[in-house]
mmCIF file of N, CA, C and O in Angstrom:
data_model
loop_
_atom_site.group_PDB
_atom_site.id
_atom_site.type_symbol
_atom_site.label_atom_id
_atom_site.label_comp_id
_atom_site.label_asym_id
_atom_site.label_seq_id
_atom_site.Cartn_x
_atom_site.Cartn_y
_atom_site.Cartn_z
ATOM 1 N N UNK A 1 16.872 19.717 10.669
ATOM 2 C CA UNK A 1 16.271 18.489 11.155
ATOM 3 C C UNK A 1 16.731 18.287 12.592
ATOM 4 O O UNK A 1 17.696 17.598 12.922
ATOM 5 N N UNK A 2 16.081 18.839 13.257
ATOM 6 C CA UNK A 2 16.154 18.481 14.811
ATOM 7 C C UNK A 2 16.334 16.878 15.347
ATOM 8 O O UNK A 2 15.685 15.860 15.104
ATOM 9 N N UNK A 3 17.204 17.070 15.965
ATOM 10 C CA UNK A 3 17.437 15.706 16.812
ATOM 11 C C UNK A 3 18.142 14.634 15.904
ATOM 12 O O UNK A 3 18.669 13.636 16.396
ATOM 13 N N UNK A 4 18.125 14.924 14.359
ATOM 14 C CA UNK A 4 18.584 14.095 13.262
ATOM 15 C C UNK A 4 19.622 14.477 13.005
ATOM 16 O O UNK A 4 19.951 15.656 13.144
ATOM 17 N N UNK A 5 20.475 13.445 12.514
ATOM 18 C CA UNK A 5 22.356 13.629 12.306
ATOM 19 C C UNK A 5 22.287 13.005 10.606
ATOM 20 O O UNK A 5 22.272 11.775 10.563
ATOM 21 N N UNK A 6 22.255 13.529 9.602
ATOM 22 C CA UNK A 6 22.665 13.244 8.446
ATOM 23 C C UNK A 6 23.820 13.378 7.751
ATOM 24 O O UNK A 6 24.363 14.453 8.007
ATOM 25 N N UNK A 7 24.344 12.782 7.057
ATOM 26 C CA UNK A 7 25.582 13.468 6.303
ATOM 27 C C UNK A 7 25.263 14.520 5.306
ATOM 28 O O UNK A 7 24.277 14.281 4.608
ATOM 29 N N UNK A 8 25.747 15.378 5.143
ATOM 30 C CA UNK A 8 25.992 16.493 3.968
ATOM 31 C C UNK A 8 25.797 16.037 2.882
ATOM 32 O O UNK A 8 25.415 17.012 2.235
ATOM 33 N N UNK A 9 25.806 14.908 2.020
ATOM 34 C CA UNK A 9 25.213 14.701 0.428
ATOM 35 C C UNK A 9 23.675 14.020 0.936
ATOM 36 O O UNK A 9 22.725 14.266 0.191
ATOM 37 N N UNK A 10 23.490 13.434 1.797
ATOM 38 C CA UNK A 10 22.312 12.865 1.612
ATOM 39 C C UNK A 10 21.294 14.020 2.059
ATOM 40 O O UNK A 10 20.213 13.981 1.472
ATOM 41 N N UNK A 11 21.538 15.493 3.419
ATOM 42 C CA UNK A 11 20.743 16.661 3.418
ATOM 43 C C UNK A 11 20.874 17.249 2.207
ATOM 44 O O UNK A 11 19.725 17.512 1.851
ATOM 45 N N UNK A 12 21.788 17.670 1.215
ATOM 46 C CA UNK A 12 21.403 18.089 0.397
ATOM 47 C C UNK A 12 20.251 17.332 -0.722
ATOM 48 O O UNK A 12 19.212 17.773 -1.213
ATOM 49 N N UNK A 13 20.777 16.332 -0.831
ATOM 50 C CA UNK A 13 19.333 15.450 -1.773
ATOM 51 C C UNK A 13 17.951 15.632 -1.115
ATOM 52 O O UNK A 13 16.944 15.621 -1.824
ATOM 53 N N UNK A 14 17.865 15.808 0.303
ATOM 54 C CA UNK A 14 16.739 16.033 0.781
ATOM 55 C C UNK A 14 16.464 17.283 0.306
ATOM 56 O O UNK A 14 15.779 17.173 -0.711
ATOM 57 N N UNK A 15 16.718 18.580 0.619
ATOM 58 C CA UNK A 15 16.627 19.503 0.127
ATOM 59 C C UNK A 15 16.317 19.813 -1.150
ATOM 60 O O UNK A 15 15.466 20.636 -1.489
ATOM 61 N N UNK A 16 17.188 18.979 -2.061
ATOM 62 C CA UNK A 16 16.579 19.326 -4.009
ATOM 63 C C UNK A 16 15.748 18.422 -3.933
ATOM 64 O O UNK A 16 15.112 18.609 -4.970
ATOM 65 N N UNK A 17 15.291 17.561 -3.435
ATOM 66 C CA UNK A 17 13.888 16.820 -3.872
ATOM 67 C C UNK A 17 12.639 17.960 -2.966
ATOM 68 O O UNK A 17 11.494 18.216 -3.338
ATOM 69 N N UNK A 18 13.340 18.459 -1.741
ATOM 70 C CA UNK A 18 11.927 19.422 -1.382
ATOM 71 C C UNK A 18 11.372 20.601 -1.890
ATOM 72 O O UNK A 18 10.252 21.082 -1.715
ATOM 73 N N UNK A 19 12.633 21.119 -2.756
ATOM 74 C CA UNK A 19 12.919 21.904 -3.544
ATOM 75 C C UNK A 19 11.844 22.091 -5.044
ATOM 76 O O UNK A 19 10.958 22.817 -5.494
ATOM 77 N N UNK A 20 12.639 20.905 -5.374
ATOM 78 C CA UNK A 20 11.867 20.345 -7.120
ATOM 79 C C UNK A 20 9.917 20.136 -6.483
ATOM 80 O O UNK A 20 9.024 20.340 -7.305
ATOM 81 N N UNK A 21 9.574 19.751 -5.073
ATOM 82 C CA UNK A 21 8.649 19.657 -4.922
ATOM 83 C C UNK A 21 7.628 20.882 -4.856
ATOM 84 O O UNK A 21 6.400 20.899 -4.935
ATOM 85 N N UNK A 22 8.479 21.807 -4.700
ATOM 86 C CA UNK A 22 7.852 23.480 -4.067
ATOM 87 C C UNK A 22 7.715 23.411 -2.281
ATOM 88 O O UNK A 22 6.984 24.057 -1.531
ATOM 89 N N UNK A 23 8.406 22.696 -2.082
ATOM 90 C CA UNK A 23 8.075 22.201 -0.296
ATOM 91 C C UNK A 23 9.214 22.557 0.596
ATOM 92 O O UNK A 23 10.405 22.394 0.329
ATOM 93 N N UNK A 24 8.750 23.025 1.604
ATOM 94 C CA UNK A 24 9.870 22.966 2.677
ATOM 95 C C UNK A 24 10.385 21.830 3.172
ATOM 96 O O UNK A 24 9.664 20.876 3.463
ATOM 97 N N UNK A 25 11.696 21.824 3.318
ATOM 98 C CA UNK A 25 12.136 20.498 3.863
ATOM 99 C C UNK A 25 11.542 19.848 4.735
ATOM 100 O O UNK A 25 11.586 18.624 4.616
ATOM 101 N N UNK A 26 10.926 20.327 5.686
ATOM 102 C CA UNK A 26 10.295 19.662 6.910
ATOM 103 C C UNK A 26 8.818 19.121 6.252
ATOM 104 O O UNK A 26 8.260 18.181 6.819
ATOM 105 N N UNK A 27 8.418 19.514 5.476
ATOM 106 C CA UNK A 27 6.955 19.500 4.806
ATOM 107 C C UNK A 27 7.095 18.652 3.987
ATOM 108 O O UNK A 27 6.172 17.921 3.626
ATOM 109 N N UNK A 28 8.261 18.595 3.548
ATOM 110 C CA UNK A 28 8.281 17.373 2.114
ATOM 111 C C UNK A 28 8.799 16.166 3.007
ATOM 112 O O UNK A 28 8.508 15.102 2.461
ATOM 113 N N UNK A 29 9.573 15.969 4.382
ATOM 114 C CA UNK A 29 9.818 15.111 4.802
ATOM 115 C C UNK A 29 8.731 14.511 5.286
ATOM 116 O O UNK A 29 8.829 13.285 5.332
ATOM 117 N N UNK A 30 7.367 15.132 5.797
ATOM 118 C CA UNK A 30 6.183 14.717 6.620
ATOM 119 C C UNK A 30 5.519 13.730 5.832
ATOM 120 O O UNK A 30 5.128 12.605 6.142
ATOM 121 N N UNK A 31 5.451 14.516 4.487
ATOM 122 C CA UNK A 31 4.377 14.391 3.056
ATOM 123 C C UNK A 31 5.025 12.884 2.784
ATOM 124 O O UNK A 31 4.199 11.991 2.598
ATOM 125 N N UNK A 32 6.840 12.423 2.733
ATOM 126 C CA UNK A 32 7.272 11.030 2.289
ATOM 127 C C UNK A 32 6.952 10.141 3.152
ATOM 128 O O UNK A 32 6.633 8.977 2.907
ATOM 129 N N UNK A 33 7.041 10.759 4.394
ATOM 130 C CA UNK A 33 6.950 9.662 5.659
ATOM 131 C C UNK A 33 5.411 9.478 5.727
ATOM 132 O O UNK A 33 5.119 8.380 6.200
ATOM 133 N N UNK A 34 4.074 10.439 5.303
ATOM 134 C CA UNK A 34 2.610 9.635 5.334
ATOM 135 C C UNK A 34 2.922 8.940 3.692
ATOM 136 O O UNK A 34 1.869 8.358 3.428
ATOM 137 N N UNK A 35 3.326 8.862 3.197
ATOM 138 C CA UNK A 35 3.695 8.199 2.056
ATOM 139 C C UNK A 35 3.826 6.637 1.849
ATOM 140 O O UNK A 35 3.271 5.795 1.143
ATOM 141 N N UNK A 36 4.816 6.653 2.793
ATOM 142 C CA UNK A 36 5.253 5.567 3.366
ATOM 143 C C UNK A 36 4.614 4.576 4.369
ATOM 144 O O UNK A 36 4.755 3.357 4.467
ATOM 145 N N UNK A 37 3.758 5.585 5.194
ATOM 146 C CA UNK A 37 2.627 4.961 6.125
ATOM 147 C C UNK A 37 1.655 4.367 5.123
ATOM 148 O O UNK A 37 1.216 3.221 5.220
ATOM 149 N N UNK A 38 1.327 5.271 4.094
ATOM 150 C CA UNK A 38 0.546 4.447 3.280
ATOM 151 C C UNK A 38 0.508 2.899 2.660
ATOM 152 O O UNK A 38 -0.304 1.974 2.657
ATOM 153 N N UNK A 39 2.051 3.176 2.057
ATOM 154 C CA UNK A 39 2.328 2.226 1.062
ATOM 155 C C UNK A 39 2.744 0.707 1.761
ATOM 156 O O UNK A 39 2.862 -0.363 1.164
ATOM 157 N N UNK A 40 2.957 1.026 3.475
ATOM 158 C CA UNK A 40 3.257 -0.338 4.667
ATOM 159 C C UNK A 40 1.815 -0.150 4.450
ATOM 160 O O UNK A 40 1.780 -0.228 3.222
ATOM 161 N N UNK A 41 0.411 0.077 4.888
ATOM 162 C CA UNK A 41 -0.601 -0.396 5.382
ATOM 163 C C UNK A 41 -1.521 -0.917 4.336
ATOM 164 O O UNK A 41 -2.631 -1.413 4.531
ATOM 165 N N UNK A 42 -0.814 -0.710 3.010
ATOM 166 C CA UNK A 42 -1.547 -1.192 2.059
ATOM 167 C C UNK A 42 -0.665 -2.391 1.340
ATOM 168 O O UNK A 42 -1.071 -2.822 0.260
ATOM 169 N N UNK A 43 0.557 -2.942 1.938
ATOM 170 C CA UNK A 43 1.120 -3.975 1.543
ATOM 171 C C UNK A 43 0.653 -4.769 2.450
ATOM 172 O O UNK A 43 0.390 -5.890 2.016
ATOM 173 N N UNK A 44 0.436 -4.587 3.642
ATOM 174 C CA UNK A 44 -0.190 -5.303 4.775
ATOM 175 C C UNK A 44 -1.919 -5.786 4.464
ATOM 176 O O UNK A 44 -2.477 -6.883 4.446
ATOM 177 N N UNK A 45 -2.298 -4.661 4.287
ATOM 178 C CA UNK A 45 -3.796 -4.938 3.765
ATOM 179 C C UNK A 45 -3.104 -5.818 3.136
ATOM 180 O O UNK A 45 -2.624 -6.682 3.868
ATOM 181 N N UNK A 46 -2.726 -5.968 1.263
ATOM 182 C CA UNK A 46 -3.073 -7.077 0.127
ATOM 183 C C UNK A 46 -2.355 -8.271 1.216
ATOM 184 O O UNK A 46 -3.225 -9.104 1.467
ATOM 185 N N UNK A 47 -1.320 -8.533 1.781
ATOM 186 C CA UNK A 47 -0.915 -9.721 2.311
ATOM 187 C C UNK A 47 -2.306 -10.918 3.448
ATOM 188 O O UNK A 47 -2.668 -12.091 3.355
ATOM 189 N N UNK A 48 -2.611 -9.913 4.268
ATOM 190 C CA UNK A 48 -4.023 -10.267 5.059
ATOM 191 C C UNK A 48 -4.521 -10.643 3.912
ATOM 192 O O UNK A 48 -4.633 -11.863 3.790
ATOM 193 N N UNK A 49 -4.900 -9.915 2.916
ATOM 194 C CA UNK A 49 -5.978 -10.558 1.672
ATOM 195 C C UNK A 49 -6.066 -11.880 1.424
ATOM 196 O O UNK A 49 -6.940 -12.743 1.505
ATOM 197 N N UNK A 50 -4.408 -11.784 0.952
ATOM 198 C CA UNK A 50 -4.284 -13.171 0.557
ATOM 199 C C UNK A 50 -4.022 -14.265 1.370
ATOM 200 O O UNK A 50 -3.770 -15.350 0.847
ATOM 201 N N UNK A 51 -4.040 -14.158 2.351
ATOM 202 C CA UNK A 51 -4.202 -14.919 3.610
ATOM 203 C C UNK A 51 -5.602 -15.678 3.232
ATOM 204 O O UNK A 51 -5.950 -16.806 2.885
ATOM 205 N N UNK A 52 -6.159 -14.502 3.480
ATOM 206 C CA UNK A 52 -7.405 -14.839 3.907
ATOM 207 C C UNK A 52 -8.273 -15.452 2.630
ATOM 208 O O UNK A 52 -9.023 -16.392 2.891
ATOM 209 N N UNK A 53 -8.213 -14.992 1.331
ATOM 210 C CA UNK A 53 -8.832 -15.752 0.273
ATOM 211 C C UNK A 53 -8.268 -16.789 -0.193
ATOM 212 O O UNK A 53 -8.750 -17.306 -1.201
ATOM 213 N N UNK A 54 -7.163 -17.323 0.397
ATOM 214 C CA UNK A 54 -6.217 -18.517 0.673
ATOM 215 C C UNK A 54 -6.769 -19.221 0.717
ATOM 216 O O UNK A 54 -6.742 -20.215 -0.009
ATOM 217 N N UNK A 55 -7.562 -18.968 1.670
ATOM 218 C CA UNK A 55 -8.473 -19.999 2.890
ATOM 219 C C UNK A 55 -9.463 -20.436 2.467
ATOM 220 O O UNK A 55 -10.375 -19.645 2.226
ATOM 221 N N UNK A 56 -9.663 -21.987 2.197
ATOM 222 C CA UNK A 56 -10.728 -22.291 1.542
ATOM 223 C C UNK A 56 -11.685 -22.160 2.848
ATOM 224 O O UNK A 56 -12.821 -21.986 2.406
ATOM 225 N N UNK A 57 -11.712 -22.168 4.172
ATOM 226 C CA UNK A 57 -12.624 -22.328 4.939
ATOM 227 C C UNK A 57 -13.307 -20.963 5.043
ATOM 228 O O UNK A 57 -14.506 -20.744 4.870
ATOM 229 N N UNK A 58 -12.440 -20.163 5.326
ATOM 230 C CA UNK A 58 -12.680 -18.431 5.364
ATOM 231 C C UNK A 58 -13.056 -18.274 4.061
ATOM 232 O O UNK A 58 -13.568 -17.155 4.038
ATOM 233 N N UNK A 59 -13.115 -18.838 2.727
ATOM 234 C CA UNK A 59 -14.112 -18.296 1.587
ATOM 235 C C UNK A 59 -15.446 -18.944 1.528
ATOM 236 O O UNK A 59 -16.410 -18.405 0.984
ATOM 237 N N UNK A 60 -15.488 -20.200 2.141
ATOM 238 C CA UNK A 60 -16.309 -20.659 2.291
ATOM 239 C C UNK A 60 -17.680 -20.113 3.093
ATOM 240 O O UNK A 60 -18.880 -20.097 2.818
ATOM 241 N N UNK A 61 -16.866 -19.674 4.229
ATOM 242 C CA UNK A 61 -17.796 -19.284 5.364
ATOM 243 C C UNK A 61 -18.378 -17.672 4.984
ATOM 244 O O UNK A 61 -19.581 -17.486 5.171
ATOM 245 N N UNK A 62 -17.371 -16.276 4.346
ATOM 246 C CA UNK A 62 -17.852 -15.624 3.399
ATOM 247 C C UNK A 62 -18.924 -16.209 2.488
ATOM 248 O O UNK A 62 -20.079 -15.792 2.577
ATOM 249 N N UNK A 63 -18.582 -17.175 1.599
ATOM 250 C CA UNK A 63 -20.040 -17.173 0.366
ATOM 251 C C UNK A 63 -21.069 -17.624 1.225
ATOM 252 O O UNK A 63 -22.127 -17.221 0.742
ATOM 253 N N UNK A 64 -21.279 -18.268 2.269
ATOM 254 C CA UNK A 64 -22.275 -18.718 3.214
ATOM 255 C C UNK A 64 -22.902 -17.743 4.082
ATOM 256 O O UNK A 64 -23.920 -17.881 4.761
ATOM 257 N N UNK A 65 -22.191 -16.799 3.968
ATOM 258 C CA UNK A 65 -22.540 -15.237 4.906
ATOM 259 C C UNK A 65 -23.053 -14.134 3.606
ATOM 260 O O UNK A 65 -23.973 -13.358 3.865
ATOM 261 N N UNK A 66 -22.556 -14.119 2.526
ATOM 262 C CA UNK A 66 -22.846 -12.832 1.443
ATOM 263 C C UNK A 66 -22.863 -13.341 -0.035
ATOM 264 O O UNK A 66 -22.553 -12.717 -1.050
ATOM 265 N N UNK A 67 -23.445 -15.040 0.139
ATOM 266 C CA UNK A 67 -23.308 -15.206 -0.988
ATOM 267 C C UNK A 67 -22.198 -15.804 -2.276
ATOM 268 O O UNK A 67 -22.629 -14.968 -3.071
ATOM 269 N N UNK A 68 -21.807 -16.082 -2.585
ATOM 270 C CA UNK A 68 -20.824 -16.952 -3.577
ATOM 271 C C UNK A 68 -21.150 -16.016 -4.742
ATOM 272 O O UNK A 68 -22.212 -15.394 -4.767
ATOM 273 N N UNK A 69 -20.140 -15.910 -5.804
ATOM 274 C CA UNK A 69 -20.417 -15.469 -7.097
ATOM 275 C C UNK A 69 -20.886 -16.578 -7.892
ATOM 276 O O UNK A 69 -20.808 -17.791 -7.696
ATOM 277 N N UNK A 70 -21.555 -15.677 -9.144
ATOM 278 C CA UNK A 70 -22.629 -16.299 -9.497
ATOM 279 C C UNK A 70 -22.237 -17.404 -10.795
ATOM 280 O O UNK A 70 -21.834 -17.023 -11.894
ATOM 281 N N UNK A 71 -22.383 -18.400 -10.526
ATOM 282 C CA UNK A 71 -22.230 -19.406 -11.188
ATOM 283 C C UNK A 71 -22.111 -18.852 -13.251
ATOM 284 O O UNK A 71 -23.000 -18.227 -13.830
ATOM 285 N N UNK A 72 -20.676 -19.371 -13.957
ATOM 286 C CA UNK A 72 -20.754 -18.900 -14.852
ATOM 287 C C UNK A 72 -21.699 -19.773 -15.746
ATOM 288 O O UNK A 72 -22.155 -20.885 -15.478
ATOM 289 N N UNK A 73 -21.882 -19.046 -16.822
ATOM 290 C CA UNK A 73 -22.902 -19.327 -18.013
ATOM 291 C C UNK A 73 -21.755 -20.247 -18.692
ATOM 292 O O UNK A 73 -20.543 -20.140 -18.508
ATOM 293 N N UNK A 74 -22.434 -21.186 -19.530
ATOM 294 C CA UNK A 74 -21.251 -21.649 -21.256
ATOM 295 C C UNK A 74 -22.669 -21.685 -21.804
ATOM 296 O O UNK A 74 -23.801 -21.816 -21.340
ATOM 297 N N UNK A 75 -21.941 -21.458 -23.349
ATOM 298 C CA UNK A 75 -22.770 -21.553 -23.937
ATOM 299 C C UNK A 75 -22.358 -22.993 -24.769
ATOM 300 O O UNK A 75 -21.175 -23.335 -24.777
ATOM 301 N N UNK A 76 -23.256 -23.713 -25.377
ATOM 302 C CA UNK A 76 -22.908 -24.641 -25.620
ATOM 303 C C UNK A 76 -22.982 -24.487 -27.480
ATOM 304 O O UNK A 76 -23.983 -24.019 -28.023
ATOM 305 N N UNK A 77 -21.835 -24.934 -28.225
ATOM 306 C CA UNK A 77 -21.416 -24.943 -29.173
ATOM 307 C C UNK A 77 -21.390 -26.088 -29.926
ATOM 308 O O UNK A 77 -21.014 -27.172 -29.481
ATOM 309 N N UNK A 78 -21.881 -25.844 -31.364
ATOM 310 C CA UNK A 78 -21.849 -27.104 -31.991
ATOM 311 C C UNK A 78 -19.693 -26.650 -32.758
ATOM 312 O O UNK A 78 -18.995 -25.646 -32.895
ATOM 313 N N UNK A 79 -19.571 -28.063 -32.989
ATOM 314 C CA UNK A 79 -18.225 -28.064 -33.560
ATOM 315 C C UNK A 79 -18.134 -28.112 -35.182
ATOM 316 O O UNK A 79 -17.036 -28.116 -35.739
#
């Protein structure tokens, strides 16, 4: 690992996890780190989400642009 300073138990754990993977160390380090890019841009996505369907004005202005879901059915029941 160029330019990187690790201690000796934590390179070796890198190594048996790149290992157990069939991967070269450098390859299994790439593969965790887009991993990781993933799993930030998709905690970010759901957070924006919920921002945004938060928002009664921003759902509002959505169902006014694409529509509202569609009003539910009851059925009406004798007791």
């Amino acid at each position: 690992m160029a330019g990187i300073e690790i201690d000796d138990t934590t390179a070796d754990a890198l190594r048996a996890l790149a290992d157990a993977a069939g991967l070269p160390l450098d390859a299994y380090l790439a593969q965790v780190a887009e991993e990781k890019r993933r799993e930030r841009a998709l905690a970010e996505g759901a957070e924006i989400f919920r921002q945004v369907t938060g928002n009664p004005e921003t759902v509002a202005a959505f169902d006014a642009e694409y529509g509202g879901p569609a009003p539910a059915r009851t059925a009406s029941r004798a007791a």
